[in-house]
Short mmCIF file of C-alpha atoms and ligand atoms in Angstrom, two decimals:
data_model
loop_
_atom_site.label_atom_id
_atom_site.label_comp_id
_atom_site.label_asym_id
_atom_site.label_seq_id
_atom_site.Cartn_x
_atom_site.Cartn_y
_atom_site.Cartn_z
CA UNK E 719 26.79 2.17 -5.70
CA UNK E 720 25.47 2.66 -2.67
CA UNK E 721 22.43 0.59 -1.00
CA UNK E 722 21.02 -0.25 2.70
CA UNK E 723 20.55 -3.49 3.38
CA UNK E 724 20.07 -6.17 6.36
CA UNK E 725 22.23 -9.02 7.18
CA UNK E 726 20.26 -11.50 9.01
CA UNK E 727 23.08 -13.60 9.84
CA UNK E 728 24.85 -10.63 11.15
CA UNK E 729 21.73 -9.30 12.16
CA UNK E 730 23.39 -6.05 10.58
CA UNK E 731 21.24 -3.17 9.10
CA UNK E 732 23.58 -0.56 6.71
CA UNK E 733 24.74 0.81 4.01
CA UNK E 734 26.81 -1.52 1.09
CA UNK E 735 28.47 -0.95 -1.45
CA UNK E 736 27.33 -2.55 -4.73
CA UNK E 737 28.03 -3.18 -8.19
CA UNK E 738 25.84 -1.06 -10.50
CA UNK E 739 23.88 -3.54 -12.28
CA UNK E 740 23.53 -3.07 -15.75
CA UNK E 741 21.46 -3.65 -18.70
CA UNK E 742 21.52 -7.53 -19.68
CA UNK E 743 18.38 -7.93 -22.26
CA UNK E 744 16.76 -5.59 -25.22
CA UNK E 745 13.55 -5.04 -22.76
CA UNK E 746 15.90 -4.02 -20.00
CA UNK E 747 15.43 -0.71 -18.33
CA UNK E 748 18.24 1.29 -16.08
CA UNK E 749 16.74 3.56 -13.05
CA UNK E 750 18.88 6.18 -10.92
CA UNK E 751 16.22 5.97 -8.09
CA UNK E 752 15.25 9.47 -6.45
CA UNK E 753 13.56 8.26 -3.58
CA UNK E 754 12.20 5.35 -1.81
CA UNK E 755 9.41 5.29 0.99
CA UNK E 756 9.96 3.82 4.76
CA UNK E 757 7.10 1.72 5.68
CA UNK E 758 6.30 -0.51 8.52
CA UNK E 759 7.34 -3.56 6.02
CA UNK E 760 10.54 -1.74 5.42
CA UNK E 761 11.05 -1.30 9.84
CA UNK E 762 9.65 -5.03 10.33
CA UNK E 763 12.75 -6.45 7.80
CA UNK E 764 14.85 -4.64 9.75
CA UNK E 765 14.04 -5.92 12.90
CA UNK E 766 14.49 -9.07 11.37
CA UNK E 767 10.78 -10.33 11.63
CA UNK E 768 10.47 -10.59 7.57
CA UNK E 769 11.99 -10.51 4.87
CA UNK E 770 14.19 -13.05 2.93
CA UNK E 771 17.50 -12.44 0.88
CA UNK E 772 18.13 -13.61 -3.13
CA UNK E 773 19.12 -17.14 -2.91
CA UNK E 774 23.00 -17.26 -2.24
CA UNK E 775 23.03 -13.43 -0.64
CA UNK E 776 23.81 -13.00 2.45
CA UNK E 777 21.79 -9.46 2.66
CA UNK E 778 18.63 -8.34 1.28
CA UNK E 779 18.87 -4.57 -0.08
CA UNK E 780 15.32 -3.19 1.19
CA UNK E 781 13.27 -0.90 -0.80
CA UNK E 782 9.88 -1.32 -2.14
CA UNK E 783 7.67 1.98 -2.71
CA UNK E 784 9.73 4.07 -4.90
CA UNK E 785 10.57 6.49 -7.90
CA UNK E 786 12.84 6.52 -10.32
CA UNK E 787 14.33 8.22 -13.35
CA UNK E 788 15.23 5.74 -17.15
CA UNK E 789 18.84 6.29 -17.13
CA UNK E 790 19.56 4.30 -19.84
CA UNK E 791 17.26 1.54 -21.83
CA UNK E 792 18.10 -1.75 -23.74
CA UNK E 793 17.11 -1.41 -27.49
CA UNK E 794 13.58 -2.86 -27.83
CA UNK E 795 12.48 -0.76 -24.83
CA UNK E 796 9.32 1.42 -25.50
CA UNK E 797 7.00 1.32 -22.78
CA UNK E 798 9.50 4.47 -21.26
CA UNK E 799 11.94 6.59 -22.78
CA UNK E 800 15.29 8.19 -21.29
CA UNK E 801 14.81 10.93 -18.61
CA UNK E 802 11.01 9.41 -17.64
CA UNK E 803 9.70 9.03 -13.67
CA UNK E 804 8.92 6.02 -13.63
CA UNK E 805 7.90 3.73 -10.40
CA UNK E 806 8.30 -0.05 -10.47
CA UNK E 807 6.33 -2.84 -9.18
CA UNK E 808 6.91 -4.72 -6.50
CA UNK E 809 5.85 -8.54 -7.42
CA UNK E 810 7.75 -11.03 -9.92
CA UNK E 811 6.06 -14.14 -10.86
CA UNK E 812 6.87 -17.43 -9.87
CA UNK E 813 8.29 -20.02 -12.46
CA UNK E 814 5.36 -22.70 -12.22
CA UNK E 815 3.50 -23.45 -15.90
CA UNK E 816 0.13 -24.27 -13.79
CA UNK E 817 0.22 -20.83 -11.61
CA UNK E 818 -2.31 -19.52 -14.20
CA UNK E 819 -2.29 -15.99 -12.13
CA UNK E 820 1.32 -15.88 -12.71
CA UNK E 821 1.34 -16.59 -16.51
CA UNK E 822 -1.85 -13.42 -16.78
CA UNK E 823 0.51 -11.36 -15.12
CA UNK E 824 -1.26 -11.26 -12.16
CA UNK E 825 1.53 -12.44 -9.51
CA UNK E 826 -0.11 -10.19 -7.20
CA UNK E 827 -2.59 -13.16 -7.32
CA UNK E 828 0.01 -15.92 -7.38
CA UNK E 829 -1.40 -19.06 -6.41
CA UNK E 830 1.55 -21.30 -5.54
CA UNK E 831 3.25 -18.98 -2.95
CA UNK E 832 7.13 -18.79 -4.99
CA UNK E 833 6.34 -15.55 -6.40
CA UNK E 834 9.27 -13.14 -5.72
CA UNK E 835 9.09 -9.36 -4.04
CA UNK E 836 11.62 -6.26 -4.77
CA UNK E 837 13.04 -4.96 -1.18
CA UNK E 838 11.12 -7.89 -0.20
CA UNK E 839 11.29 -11.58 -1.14
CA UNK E 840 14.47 -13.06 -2.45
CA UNK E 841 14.69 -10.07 -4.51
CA UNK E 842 16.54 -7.00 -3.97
CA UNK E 843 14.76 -3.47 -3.61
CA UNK E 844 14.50 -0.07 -4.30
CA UNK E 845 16.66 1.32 -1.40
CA UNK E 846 19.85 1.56 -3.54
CA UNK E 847 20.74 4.31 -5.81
CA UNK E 848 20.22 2.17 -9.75
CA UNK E 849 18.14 -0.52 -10.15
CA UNK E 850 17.78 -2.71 -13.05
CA UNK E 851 14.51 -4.38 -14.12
CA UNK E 852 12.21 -5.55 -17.36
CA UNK E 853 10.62 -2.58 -18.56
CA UNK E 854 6.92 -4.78 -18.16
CA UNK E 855 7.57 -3.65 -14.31
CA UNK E 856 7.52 -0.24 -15.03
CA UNK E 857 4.93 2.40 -14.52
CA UNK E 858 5.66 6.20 -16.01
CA UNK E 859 4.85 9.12 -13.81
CA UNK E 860 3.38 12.47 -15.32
CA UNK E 861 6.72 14.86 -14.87
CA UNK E 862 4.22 17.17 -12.25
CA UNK E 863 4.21 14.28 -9.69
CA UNK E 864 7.41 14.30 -8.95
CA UNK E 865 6.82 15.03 -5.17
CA UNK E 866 3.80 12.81 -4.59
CA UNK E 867 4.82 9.96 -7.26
CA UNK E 868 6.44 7.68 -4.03
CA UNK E 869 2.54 7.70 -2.69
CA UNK E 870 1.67 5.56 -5.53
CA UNK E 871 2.81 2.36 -4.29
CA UNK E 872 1.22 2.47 -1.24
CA UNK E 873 -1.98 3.75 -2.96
CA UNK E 874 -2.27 0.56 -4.63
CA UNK E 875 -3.22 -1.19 -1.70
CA UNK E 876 -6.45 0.77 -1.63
CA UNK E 877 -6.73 1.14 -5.57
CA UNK E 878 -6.54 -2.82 -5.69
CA UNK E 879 -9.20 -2.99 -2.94
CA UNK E 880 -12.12 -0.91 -4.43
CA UNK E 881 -11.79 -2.47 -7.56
CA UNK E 882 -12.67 -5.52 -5.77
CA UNK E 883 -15.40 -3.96 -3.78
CA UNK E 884 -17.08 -2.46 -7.67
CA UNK E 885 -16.75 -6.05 -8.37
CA UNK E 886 -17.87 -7.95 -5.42
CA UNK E 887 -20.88 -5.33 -5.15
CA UNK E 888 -21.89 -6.20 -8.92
CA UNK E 889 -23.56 -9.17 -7.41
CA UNK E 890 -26.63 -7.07 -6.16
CA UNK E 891 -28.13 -3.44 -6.58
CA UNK E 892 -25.75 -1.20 -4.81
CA UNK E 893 -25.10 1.73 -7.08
CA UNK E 894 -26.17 4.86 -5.77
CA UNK E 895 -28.31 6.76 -8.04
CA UNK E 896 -26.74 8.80 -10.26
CA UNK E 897 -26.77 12.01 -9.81
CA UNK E 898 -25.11 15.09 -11.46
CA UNK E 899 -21.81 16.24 -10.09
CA UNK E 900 -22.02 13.36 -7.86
CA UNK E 901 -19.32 11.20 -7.46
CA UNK E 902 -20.16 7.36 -7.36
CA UNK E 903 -20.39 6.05 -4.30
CA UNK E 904 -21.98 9.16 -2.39
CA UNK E 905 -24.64 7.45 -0.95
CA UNK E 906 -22.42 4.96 0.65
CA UNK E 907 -20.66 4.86 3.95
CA UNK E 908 -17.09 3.57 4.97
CA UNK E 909 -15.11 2.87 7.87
CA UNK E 910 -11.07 3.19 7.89
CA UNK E 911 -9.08 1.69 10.80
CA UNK E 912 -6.29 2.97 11.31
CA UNK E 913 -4.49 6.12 10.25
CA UNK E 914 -1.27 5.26 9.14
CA UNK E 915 -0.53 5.73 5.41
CA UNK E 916 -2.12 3.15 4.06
CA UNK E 917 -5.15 3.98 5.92
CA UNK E 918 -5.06 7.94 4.80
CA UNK E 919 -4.57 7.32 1.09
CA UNK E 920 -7.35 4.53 1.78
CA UNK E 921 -9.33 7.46 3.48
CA UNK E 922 -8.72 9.77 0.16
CA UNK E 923 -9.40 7.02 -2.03
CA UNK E 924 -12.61 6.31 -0.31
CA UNK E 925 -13.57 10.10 -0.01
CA UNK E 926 -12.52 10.26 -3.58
CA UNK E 927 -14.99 7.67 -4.75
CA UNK E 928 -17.83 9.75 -2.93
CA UNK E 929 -18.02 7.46 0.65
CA UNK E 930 -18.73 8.96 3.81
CA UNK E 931 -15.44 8.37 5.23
CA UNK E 932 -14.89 8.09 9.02
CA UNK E 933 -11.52 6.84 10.41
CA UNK E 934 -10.95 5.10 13.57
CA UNK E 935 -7.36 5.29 14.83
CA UNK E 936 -5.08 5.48 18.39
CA UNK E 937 -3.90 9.34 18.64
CA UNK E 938 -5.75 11.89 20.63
CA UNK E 939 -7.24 14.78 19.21
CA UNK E 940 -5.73 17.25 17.29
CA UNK E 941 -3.10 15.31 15.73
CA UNK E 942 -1.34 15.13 12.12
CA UNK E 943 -3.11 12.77 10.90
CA UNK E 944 -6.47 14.25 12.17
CA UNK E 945 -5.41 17.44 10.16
CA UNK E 946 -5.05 15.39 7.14
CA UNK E 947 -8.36 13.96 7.46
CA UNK E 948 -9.70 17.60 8.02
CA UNK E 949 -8.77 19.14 4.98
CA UNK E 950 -10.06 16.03 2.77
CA UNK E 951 -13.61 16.36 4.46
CA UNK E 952 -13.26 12.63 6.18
CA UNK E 953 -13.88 12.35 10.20
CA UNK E 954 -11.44 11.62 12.50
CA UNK E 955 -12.17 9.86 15.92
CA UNK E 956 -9.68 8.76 18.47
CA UNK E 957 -10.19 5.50 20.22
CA UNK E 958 -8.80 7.16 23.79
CA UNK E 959 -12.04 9.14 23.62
CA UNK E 960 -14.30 6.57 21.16
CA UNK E 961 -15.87 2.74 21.73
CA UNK E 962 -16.34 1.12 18.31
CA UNK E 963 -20.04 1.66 19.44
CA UNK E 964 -19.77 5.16 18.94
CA UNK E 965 -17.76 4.87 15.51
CA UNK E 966 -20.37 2.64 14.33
CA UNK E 967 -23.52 5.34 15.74
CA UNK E 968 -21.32 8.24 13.80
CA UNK E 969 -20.60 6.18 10.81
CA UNK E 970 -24.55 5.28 10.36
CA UNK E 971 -25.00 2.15 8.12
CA UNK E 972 -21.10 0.84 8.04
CA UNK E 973 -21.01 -0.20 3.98
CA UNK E 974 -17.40 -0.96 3.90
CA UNK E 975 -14.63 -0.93 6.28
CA UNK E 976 -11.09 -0.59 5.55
CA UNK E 977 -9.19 -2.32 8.19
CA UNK E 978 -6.11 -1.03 7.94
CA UNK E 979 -3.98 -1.33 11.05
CA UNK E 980 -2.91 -5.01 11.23
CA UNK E 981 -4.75 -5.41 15.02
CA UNK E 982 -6.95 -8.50 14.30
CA UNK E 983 -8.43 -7.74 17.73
CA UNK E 984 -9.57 -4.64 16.96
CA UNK E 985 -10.66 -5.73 13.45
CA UNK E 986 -13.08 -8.59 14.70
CA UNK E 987 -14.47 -6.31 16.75
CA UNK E 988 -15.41 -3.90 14.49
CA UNK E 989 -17.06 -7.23 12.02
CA UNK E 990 -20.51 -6.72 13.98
CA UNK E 991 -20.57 -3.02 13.38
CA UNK E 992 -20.65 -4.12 9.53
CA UNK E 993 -24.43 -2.86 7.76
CA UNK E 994 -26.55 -5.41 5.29
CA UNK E 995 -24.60 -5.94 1.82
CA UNK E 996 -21.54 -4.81 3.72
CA UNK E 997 -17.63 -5.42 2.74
CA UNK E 998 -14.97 -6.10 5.29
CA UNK E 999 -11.52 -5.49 3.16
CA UNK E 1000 -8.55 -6.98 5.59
CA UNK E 1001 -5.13 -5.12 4.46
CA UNK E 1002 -2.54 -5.33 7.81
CA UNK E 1003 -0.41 -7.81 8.25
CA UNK E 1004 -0.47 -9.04 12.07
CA UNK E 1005 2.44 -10.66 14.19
CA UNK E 1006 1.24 -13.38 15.94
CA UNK E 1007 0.47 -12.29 19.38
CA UNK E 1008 -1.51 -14.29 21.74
CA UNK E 1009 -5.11 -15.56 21.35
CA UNK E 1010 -7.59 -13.23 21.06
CA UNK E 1011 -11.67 -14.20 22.05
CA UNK E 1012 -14.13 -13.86 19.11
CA UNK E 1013 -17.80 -13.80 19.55
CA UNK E 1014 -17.70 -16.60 16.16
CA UNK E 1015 -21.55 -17.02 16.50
CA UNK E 1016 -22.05 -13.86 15.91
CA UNK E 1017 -19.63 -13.50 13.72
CA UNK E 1018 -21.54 -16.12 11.25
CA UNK E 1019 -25.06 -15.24 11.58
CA UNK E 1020 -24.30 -11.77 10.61
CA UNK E 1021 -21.80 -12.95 7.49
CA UNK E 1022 -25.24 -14.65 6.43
CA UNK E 1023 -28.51 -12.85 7.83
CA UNK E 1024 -27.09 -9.96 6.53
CA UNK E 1025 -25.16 -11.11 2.87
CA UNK E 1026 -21.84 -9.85 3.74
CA UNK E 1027 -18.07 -10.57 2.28
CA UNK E 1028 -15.21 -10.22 3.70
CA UNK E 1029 -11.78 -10.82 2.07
CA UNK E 1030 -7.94 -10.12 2.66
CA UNK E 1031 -6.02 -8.56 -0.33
CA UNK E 1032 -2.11 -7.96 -1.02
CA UNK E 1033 0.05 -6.35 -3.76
CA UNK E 1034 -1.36 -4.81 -6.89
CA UNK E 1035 -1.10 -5.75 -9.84
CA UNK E 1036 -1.07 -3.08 -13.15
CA UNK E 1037 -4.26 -1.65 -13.38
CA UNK E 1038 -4.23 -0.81 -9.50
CA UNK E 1039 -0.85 0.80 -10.17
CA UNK E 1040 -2.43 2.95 -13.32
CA UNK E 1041 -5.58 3.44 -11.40
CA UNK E 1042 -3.17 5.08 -8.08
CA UNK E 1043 -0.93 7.15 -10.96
CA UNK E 1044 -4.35 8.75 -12.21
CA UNK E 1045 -5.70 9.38 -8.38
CA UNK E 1046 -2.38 10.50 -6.72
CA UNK E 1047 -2.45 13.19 -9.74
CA UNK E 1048 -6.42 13.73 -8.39
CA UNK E 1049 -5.87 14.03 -4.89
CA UNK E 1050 -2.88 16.52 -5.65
CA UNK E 1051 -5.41 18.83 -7.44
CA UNK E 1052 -8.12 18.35 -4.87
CA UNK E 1053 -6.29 18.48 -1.95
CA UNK E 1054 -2.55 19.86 -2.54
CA UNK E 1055 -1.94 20.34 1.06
CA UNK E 1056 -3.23 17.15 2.80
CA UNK E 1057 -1.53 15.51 0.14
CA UNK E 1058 2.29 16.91 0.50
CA UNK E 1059 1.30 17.01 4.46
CA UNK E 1060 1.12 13.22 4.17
CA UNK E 1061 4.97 12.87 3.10
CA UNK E 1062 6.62 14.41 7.12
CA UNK E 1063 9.90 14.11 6.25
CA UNK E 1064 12.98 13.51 3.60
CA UNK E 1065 16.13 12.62 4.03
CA UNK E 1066 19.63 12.01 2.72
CA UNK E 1067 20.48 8.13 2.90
CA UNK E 1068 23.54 8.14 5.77
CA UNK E 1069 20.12 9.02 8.03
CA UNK E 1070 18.58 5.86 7.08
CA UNK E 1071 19.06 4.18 10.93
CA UNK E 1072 16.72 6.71 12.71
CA UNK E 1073 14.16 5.80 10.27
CA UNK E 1074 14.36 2.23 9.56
CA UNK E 1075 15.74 1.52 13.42
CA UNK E 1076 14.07 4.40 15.57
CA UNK E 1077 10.61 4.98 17.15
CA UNK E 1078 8.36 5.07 14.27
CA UNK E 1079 7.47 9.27 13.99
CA UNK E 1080 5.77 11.23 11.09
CA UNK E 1081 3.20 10.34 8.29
CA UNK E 1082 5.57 8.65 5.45
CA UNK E 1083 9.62 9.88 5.91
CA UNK E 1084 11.03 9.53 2.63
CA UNK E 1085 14.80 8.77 1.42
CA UNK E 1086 16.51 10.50 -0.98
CA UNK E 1087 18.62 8.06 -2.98
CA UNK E 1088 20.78 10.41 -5.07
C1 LIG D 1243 3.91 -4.15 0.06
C2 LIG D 1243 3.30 -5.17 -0.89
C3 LIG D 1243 3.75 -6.56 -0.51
C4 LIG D 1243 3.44 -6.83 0.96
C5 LIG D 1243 3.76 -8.22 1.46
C6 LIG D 1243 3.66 -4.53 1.50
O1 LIG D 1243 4.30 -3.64 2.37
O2 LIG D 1243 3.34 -2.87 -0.20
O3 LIG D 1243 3.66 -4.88 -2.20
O4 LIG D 1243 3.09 -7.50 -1.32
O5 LIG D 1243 4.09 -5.85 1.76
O6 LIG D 1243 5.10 -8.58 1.33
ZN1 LIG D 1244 2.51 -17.79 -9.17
#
C-alpha cells in the first residue's frame, strides 16, 4: 500500500510503499482511509522541525486528522461494524503503572511524557491508504458527514477546551441567565486569535455555545477566512488595519480568549486585554524564536486583582472527540456553507508535495487516500 512519509536521515519527504497491516487481535479493527487533513503539524514534520519515527523505522508515515471506512474487524469487535466512517484518535498511552491519566484513558493527559501519537510520535499515521488499530481508538461518523467528518479532529482542540472553561468557570457564578431559545453562553464574550482552522472551528464552537465571537487574525479585509466568519455571525478584524486596543474596545468585556495562532508575542499581549473572571486558553505550538519583552508585573496583578486562569491544553481525549462528532453534524445544519467553505481544496495523493512542501494556501486542503 501506498503511504507518504519523511525520512529524517534522508531528510526525504514521499510516497512508500508498505505492507498492508493486518488484523493481529479479536478487538482489532481494519480502515481503508478516505482522507486525511494537512495541518501545520503535518508541514512542520516535514520540514523536519517535529516529529519522531517508531523505534527502529527509519521514516515516520504522517497523518493525523482523518476518516476512514471498517474494512474488515477482528471477532470481538463491536464498538463499529463493517462499512462504518469511522475517525481514529490520535494519542496512545504510555506503558507506566503510576501514569494514572494513562491507565483512565486519558493519555491526552499523560503525565510522564512517553505517551505515543499516530502521524506523530513514534507511531505511524493516517496518511497511508489502511490502517490498523484497537477498535477503543475509534470514533463512528453518522454516514451524512462524510464531507465534513475530517473537521472533527481538529474540532477537538476547541471541544476539549470549553469543556475546561464549563469546568474552570464552575468555581464562581458565571452562567448567564437562562433564557428561552438562548443558547448558553450568550451573555458572554470571546476573543479568537488567529484564523487558521483551528481558530475557525474554535470561532464556530464559540459562536455555537452562544459567545460573542470576535477574531483577531493577519489577512486584510475581505478575505476567505473573513467570509467564513461572515456567514457564522462572528467578527472579523485584521491586524494590518487593528491594534489589540481596538479588538479589545470591539470585543467589550474579553471573557475568554482563544489564542490560537502559536505567536506567544502576540498572545501576551493580548493577556491585559483579558476582563474580571476571564480565561486565557493557550492552543499553538510556538518555535522558539528569540526573546520576546513581557510587561510580567502587569501580567500578575491582573492574573490576581482580577481572578483570572489561564492554561495550555493538547489532544483530546473521547468525550471531546464525541462532543466535535455531535457539533461538526451542528455546524453542518447551521451553517452548510461556511462549513464545506472551510475544507479549500482535495486532492489525489501523488499531489501531496505542494501541500505538505509548498507555501501554505487555502483553509484545510484535504488528501484523498483511495
Ligand atoms: C494534534 C494533536 C497533537 C498535537 C501535538 C496536533 O496537531 O492535533 O492531536 O497532540 O499536534 O503533537
Ligand atoms: Zn502516560
Amino acid at each position: 500500500m501506498k503511504a507518504i512519509a519523511v525520512t529524517r536521515a534522508t531528510k526525504a519527504v514521499g510516497i512508500i510503499d508498505l505492507p498492508e497491516p493486518e488484523i493481529s487481535s479479536a478487538t482489532d479493527v481494519k480502515l481503508r482511509m478516505l482522507e486525511a487533513g494537512v495541518c501545520g503539524t503535518d508541514r512542520e514534520i516535514c520540514a523536519f522541525e517535529y516529529g519522531t519515527p517508531p523505534q527502529g523505522s527509519p521514516q515516520l508515515v504522517i497523518g493525523h486528522e482523518s476518516l476512514g471506512q471498517v474494512q474488515e474487524v477482528g471477532s470481538q469487535v463491536t464498538r463499529v461494524k463493517l462499512g462504518d466512517l469511522v475517525v481514529p484518535m490520535v494519542r496512545r498511552p504510555c506503558p507506566h503503572d503510576y501514569c494514572v491519566a494513562c491507565r483512565s484513558g486519558r493519555q491526552d493527559f499523560c503525565f510522564t511524557g512517553d505517551f505515543r501519537e499516530r502521524g506523530i510520535k513514534e507511531q505511524h499515521g493516517f496518511m497511508a491508504q489502511f490502517v490498523v488499530d484497537d477498535e477503543q481508538y475509534m470514533n463512528p461518523i453518522p454516514q451524512h458527514l462524510r464531507d465534513t467528518a475530517v473537521l472533527v479532529e481538529p474540532l477537538t482542540i476547541a471541544e476539549k477546551g470549553l469543556a475546561q472553561v464549563w469546568q474552570v468557570q464552575a468555581r464562581l457564578p458565571w452562567g448567564c441567565p437562562v433564557l428561552p431559545d438562548r443558547p448558553q453562553a450568550h451573555c458572554h464574550k470571546a476573543v479568537v486569535l488567529g484564523a487558521g482552522p483551528v481558530g475557525l472551528l474554535g470561532a464556530m464552537a464559540l459562536v455555537n455555545a452562544g459567545f460573542d465571537t470576535h477574531v483577531y487574525a493577519r489577512e486584510p479585509l475581505p478575505n476567505l477566512k473573513s467570509a467564513v466568519l461572515e456567514m457564522i455571525g462572528a467578527k472579523y478584524l485584521s491586524a494590518e488595519t487593528h491594534s489589540l486596543e481596538d479588538l479589545a474596545n470591539a470585543a467589550g468585556n474579553v471573557d475568554l480568549v482563544y489564542e490560537a495562532t502559536g505567536a506567544s508575542r502576540l498572545a501576551f499581549d493580548m493577556m491585559k486585554f483579558l476582563g474580571p473572571n476571564g480565561i486565557f486558553i493557550f492552543t499553538g505550538v510556538p518555535g522558539r524564536r528569540g526573546k520576546v519583552e513581557v510587561d510580567t508585573d502587569l501580567i500578575m496583578r491582573n492574573l490576581v486583582l482580577r481572578n483570572q486562569v489561564i492554561f495550555g491544553t493538547v489532544n483530546a481525549g473521547r468525550d471531546a472527540f464525541e462532543a466535535a462528532v455531535r457539533d461538526i453534524g451542528i455546524f453542518s445544519q447551521r451553517w452548510p456553507q461556511a462549513v464545506s467553505s472551510l475544507i479549500t481544496g482535495r486532492f489525489p495523493i501523488r499531489e501531496y508535495r505542494d501541500l505538505l512542501l509548498g507555501p501554505s494556501a487555502g483553509i484545510k486542503n484535504v488528501i484523498e487516500l483511495n
